[in-house]
PDB file of C-alpha atoms in Angstrom:
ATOM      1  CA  UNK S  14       0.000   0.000   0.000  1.00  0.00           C
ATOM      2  CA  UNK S  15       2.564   2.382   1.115  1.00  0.00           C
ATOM      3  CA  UNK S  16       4.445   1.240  -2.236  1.00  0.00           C
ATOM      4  CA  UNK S  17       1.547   2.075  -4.590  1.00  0.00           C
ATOM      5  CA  UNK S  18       1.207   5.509  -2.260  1.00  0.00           C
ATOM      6  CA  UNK S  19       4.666   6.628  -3.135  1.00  0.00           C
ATOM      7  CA  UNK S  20       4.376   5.508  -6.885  1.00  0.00           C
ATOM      8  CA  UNK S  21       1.444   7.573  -7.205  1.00  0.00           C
ATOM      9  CA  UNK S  22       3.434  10.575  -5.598  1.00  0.00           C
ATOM     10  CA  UNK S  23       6.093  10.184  -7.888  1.00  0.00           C
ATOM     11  CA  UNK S  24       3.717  10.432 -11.076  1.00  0.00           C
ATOM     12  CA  UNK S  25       1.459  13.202  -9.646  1.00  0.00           C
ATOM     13  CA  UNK S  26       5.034  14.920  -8.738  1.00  0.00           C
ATOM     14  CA  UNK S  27       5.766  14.145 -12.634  1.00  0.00           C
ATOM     15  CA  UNK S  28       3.071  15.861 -13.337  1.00  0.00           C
ATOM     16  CA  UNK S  29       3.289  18.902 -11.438  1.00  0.00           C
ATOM     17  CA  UNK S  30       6.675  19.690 -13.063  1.00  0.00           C
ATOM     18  CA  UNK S  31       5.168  19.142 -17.052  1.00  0.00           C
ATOM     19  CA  UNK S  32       2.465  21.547 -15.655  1.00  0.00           C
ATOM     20  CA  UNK S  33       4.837  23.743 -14.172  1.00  0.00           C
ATOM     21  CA  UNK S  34       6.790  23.909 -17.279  1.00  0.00           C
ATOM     22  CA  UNK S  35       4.117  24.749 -19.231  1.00  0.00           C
ATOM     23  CA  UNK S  36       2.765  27.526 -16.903  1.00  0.00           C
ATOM     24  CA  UNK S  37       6.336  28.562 -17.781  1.00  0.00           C
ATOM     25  CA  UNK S  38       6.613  28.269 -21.313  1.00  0.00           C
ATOM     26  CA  UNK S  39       2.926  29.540 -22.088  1.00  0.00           C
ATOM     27  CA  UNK S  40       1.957  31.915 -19.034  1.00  0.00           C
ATOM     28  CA  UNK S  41      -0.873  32.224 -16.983  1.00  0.00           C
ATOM     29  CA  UNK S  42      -4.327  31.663 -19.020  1.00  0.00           C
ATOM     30  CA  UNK S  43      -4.810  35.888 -19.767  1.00  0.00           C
ATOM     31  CA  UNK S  44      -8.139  37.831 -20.557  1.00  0.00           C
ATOM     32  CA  UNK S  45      -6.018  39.622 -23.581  1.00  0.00           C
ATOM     33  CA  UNK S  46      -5.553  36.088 -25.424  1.00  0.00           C
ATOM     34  CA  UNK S  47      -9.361  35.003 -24.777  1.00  0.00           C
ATOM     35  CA  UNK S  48     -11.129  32.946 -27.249  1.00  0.00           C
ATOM     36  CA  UNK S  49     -14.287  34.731 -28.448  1.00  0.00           C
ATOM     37  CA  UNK S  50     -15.888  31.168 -30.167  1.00  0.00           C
ATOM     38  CA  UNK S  51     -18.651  29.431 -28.960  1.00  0.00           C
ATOM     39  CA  UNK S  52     -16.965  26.261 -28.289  1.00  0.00           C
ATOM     40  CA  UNK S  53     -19.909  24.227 -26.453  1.00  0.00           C
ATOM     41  CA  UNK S  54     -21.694  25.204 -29.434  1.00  0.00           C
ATOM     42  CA  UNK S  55     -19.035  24.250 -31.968  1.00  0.00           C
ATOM     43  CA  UNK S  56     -18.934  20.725 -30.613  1.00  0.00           C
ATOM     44  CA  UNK S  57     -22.867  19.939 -30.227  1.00  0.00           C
ATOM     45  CA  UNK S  58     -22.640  16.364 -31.247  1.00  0.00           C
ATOM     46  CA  UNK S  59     -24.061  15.260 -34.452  1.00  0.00           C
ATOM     47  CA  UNK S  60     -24.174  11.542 -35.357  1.00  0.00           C
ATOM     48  CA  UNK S  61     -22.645  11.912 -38.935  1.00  0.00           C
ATOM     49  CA  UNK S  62     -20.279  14.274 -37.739  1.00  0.00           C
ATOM     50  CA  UNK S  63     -19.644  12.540 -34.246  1.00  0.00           C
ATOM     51  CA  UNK S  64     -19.205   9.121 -36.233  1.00  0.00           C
ATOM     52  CA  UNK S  65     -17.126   9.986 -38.787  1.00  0.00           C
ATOM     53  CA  UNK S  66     -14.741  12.150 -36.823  1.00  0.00           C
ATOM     54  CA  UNK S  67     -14.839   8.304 -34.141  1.00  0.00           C
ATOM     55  CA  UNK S  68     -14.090   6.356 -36.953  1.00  0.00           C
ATOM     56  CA  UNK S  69     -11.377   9.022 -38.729  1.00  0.00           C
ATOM     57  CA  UNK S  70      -9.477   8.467 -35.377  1.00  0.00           C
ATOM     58  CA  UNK S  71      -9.467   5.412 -34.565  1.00  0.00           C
ATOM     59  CA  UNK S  72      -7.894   4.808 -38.575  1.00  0.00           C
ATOM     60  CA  UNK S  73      -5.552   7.217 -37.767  1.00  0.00           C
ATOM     61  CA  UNK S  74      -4.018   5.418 -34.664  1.00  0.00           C
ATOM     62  CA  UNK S  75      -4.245   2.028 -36.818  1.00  0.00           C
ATOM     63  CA  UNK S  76      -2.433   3.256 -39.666  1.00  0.00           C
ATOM     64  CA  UNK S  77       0.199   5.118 -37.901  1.00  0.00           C
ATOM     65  CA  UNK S  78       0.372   1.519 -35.558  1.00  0.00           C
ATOM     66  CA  UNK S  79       0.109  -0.563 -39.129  1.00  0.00           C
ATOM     67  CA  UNK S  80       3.045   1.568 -40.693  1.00  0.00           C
ATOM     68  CA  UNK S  81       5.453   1.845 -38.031  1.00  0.00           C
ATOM     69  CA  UNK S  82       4.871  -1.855 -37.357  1.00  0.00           C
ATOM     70  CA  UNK S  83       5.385  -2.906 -41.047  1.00  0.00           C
ATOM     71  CA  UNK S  84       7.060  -0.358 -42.637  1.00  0.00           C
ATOM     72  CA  UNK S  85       9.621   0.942 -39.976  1.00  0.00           C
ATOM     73  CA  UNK S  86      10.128  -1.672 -38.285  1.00  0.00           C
ATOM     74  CA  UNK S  87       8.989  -0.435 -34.568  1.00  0.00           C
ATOM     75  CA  UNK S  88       9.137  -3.596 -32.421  1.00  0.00           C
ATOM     76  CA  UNK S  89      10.905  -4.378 -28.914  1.00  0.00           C
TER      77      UNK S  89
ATOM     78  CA  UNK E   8      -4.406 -12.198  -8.622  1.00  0.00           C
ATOM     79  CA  UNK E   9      -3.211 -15.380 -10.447  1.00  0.00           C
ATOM     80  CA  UNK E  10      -1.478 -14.575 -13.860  1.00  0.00           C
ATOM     81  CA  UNK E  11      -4.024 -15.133 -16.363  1.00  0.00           C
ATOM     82  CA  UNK E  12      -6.635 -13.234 -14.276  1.00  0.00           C
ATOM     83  CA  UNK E  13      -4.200 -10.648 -14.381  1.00  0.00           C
ATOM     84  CA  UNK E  14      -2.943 -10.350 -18.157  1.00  0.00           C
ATOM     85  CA  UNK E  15      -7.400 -10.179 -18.707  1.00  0.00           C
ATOM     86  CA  UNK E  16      -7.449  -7.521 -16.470  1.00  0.00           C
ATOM     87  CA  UNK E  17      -4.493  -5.381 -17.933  1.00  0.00           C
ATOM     88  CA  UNK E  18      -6.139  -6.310 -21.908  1.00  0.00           C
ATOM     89  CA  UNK E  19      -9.517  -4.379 -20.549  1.00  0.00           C
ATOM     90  CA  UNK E  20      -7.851  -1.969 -19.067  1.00  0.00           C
ATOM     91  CA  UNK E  21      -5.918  -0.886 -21.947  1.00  0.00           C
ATOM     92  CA  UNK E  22      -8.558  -1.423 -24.046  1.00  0.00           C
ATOM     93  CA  UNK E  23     -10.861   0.756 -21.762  1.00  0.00           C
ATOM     94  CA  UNK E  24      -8.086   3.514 -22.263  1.00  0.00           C
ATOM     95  CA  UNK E  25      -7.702   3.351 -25.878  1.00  0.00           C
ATOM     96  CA  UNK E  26     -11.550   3.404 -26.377  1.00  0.00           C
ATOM     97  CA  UNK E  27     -11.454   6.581 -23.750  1.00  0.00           C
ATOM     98  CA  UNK E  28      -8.513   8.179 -26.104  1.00  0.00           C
ATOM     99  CA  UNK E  29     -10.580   7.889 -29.302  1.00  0.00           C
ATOM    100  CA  UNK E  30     -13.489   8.939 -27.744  1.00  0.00           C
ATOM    101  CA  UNK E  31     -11.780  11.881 -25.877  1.00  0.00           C
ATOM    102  CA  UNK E  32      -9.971  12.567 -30.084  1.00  0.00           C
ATOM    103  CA  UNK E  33     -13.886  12.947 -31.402  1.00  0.00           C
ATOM    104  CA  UNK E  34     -15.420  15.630 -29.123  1.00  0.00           C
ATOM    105  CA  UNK E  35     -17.580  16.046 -32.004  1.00  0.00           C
ATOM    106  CA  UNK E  36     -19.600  12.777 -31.199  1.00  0.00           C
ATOM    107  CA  UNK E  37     -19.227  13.262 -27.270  1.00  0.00           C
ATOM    108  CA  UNK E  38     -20.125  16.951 -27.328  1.00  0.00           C
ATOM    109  CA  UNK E  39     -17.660  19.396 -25.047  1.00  0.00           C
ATOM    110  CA  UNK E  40     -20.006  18.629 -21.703  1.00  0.00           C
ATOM    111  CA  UNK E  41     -19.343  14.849 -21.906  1.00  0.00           C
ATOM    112  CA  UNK E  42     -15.486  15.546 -23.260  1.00  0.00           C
ATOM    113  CA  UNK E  43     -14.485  17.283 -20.399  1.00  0.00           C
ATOM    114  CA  UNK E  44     -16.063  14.062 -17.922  1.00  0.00           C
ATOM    115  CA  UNK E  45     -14.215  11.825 -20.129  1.00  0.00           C
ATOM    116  CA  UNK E  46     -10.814  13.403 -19.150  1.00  0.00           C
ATOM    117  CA  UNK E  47     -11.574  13.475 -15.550  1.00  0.00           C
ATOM    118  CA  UNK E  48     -12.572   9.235 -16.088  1.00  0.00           C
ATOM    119  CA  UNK E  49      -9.404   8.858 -18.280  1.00  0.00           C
ATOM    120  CA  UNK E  50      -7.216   9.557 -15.398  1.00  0.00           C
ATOM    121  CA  UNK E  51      -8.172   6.446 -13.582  1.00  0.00           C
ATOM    122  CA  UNK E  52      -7.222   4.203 -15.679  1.00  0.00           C
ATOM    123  CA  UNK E  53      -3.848   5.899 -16.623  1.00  0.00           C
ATOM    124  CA  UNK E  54      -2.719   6.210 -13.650  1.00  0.00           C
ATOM    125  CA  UNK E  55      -3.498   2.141 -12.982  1.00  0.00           C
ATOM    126  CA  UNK E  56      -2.046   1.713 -16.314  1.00  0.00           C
ATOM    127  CA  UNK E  57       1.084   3.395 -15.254  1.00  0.00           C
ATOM    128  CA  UNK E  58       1.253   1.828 -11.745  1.00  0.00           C
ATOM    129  CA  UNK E  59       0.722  -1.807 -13.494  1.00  0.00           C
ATOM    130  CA  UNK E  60       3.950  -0.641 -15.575  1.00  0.00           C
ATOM    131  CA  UNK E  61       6.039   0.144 -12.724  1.00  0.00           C
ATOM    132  CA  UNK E  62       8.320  -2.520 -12.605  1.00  0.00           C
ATOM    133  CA  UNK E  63       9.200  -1.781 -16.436  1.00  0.00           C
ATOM    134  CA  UNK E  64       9.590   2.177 -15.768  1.00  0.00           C
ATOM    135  CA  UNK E  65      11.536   1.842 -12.632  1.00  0.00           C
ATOM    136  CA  UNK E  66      14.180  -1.197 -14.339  1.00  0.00           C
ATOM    137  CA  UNK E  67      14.165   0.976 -18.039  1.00  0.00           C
ATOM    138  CA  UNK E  68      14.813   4.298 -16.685  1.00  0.00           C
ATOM    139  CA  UNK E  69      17.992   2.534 -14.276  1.00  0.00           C
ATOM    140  CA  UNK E  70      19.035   0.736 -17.523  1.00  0.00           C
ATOM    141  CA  UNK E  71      18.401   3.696 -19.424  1.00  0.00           C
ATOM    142  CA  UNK E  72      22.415   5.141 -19.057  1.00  0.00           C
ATOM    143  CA  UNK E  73      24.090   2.043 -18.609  1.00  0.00           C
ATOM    144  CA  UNK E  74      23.153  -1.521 -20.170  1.00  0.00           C
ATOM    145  CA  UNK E  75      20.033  -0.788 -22.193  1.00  0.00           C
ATOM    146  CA  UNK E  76      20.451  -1.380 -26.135  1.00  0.00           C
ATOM    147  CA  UNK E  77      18.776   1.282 -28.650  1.00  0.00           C
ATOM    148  CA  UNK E  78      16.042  -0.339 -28.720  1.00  0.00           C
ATOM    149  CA  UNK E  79      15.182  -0.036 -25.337  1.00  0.00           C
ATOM    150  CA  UNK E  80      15.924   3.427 -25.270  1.00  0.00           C
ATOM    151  CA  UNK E  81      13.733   4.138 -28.003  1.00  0.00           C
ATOM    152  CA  UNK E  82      10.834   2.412 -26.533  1.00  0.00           C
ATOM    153  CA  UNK E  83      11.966   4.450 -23.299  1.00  0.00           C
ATOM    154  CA  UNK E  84      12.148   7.706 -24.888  1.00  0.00           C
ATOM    155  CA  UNK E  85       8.926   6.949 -27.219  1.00  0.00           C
ATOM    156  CA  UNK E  86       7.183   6.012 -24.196  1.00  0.00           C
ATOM    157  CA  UNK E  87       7.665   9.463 -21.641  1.00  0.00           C
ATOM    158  CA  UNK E  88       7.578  11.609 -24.973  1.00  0.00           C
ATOM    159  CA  UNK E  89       3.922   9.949 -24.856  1.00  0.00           C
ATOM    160  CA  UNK E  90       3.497  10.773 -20.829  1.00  0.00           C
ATOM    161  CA  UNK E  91       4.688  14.177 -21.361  1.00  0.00           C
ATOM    162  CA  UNK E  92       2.261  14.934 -24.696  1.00  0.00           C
ATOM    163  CA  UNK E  93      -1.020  13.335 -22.496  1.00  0.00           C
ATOM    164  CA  UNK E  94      -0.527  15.051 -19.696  1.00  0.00           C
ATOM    165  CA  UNK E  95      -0.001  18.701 -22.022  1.00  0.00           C
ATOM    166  CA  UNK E  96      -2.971  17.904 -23.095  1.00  0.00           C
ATOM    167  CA  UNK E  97      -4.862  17.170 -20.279  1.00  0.00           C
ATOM    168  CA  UNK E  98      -3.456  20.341 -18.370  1.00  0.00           C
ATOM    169  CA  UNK E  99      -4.093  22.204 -21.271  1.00  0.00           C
ATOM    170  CA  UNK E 100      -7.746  21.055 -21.620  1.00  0.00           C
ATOM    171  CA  UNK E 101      -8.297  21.723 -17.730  1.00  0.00           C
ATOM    172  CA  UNK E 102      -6.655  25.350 -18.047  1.00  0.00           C
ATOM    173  CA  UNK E 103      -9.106  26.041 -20.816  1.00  0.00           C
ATOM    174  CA  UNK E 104     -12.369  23.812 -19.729  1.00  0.00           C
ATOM    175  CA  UNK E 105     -15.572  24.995 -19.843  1.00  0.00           C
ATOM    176  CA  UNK E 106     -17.797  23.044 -18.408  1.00  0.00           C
ATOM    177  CA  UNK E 107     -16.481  20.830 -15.214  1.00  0.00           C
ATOM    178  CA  UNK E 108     -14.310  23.245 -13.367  1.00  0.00           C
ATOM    179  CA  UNK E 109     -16.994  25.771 -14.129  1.00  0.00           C
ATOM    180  CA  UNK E 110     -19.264  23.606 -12.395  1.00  0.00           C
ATOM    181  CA  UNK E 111     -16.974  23.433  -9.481  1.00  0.00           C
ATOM    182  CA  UNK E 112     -16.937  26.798  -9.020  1.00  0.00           C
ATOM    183  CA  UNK E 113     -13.291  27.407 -10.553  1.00  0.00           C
ATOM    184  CA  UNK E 114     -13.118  30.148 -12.930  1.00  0.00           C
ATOM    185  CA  UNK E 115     -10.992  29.198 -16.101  1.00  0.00           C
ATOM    186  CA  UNK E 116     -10.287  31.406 -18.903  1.00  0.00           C
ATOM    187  CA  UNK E 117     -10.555  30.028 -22.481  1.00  0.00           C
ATOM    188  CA  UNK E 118      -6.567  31.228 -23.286  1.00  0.00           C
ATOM    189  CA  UNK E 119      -5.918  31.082 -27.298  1.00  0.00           C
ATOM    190  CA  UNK E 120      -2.721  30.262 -26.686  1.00  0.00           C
ATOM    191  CA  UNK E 121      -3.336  27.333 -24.334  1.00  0.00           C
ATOM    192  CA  UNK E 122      -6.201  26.766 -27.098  1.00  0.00           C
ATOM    193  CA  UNK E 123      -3.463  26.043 -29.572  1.00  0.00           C
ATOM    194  CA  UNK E 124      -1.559  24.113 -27.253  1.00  0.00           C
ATOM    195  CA  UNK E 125      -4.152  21.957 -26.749  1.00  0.00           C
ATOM    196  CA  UNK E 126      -4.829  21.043 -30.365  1.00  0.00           C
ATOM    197  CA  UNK E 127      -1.067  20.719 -31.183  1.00  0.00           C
ATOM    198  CA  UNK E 128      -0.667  18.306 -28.810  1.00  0.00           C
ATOM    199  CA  UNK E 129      -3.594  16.347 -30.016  1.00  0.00           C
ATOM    200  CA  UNK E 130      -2.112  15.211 -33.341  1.00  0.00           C
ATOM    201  CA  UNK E 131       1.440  14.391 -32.046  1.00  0.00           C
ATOM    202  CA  UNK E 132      -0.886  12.628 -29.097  1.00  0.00           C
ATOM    203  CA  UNK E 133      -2.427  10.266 -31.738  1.00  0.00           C
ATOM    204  CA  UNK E 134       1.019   9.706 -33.352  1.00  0.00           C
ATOM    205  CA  UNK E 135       2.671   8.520 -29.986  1.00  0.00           C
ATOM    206  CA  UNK E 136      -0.299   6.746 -29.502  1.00  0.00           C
ATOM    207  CA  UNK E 137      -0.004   4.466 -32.846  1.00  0.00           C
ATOM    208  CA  UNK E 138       4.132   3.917 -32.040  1.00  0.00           C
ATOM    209  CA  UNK E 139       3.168   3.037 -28.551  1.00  0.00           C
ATOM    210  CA  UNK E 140       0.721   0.490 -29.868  1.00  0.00           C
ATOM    211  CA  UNK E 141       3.057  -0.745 -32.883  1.00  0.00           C
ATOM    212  CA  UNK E 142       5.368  -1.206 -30.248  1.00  0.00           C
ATOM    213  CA  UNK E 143       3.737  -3.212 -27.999  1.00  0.00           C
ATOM    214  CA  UNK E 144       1.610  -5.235 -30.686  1.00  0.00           C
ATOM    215  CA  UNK E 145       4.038  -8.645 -29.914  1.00  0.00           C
ATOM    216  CA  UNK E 146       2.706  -8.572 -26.205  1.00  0.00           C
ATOM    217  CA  UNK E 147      -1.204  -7.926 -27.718  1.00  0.00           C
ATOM    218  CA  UNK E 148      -1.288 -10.329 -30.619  1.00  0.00           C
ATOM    219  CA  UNK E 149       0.412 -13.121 -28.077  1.00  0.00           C
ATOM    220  CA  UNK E 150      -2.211 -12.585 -25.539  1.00  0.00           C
ATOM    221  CA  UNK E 151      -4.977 -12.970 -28.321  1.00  0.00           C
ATOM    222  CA  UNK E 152      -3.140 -15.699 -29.491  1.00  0.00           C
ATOM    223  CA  UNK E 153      -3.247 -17.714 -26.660  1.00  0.00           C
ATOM    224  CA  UNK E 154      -6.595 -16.931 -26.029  1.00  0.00           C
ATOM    225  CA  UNK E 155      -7.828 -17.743 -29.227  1.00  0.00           C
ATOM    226  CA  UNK E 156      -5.371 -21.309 -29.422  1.00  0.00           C
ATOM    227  CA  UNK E 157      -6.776 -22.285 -25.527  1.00  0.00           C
ATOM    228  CA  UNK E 158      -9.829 -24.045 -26.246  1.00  0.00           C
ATOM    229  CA  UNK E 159     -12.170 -22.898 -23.081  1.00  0.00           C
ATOM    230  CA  UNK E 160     -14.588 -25.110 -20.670  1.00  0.00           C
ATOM    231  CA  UNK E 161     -17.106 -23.896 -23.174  1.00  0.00           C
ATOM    232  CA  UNK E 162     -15.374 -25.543 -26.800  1.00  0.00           C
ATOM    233  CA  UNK E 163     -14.733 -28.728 -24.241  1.00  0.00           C
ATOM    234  CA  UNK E 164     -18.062 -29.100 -23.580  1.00  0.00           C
ATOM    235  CA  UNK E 165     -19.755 -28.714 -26.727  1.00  0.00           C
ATOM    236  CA  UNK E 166     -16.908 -30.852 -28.654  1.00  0.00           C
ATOM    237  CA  UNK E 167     -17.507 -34.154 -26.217  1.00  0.00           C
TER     238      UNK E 167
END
């Protein structure tokens, strides 16, 4: 248990630093670089849309897995 | 757990995640309400995912300098690159969320820079993704495999 407890320190630790580094590289979230766009509107889900965009991912993660495997030779 | 228990539980697991990443790559079938929940349930299962991996992370990253061949490295390197681009984007998605830190009563700002973080990250996300999968398709086709060469209590009973 105490194991686990530490492991999970160490990642949430990991993560605190990649967040920290981005508050660094990016800045604080400011009112003069706010996004005007409706963006709960942009995304009301459609089936045709929602579908296609499901599908047009999931063949993009098994084509980049299918060429790197074949191709490129990515294997341990 | 005994092993085989195990190896099932790690295949739905990972399966559960991948399903989560596609799902969490088409907000336009999940709507930005239900995309923003999705993160929040995606980080159960990483983290397990991760902790499962331990013993791999803590012996590559010791090997890492000293007796691991390029190979290993890759797969080390290709590996934390992937860490490193999910949690970008799951930082930048809270800094700029709309909907479920709203609701908790934290007030975000929707940043255009943090905006374009966000959807940078995505497509090097789904890249990683596919070499992390390519890389580990040996382990997944085996455990298939076996499943699909075992023949169960069910293909016993219906063959005698």
């Amino acid at each position: 248990m105490i194991k686990t407890l530490v492991r999970v320190g160490v990642l949430v630790l990991a993560i605190a630093i990649i967040a920290l580094a981005l508050y660094g590289i990016v800045g604080k979230p400011s009112l003069a670089r706010l996004y005007n766009q409706n963006e709960i509107g942009r995304f009301q889900p459609t089936f045709g849309h929602g579908i296609g965009q499901f599908l047009g991912e999931t063949f993009l993660v098994a084509i980049v897995a299918f060429i790197a495997r074949k191709w490129l030779g990515v294997r341990l | 757990m005994i092993a085989s228990s195990r190896k099932r539980f790690i295949i739905c697991l990972d399966t559960f995640l991948l399903i989560n990443l596609i799902l969490l790559l088409s907000p336009r079938m999940t709507g930005l309400p239900l995309h923003e929940v999705l993160v929040c349930i995606f980080l159960i299962p990483l983290m397990i995912h991760l902790l499962i991996a331990w013993p791999w992370i803590q012996s590559s990253t010791k090997k890492f300098f000293t007796t691991a061949n390029g190979r290993s490295q890759i797969n080390f390197i290709l590996n934390s690159v992937l860490f490193i681009l999910v949690i970008t984007e799951l930082v930048s998605g809270f800094t700029i969320s709309e909907v479920v830190l709203v609701k908790l009563g934290i007030k975000t700002i929707n940043d255009r820079s943090w905006r374009l973080v966000h959807n940078v990250t995505l497509n090097f996300t789904v890249l990683f993704a596919g070499l992390h999968i390519a890389i580990n398709w040996g382990w997944i086709a085996s455990i298939f495999k076996k499943r699909l060469n075992t023949p169960s209590q069910y293909n016993l009973e219906i063959f005698t």
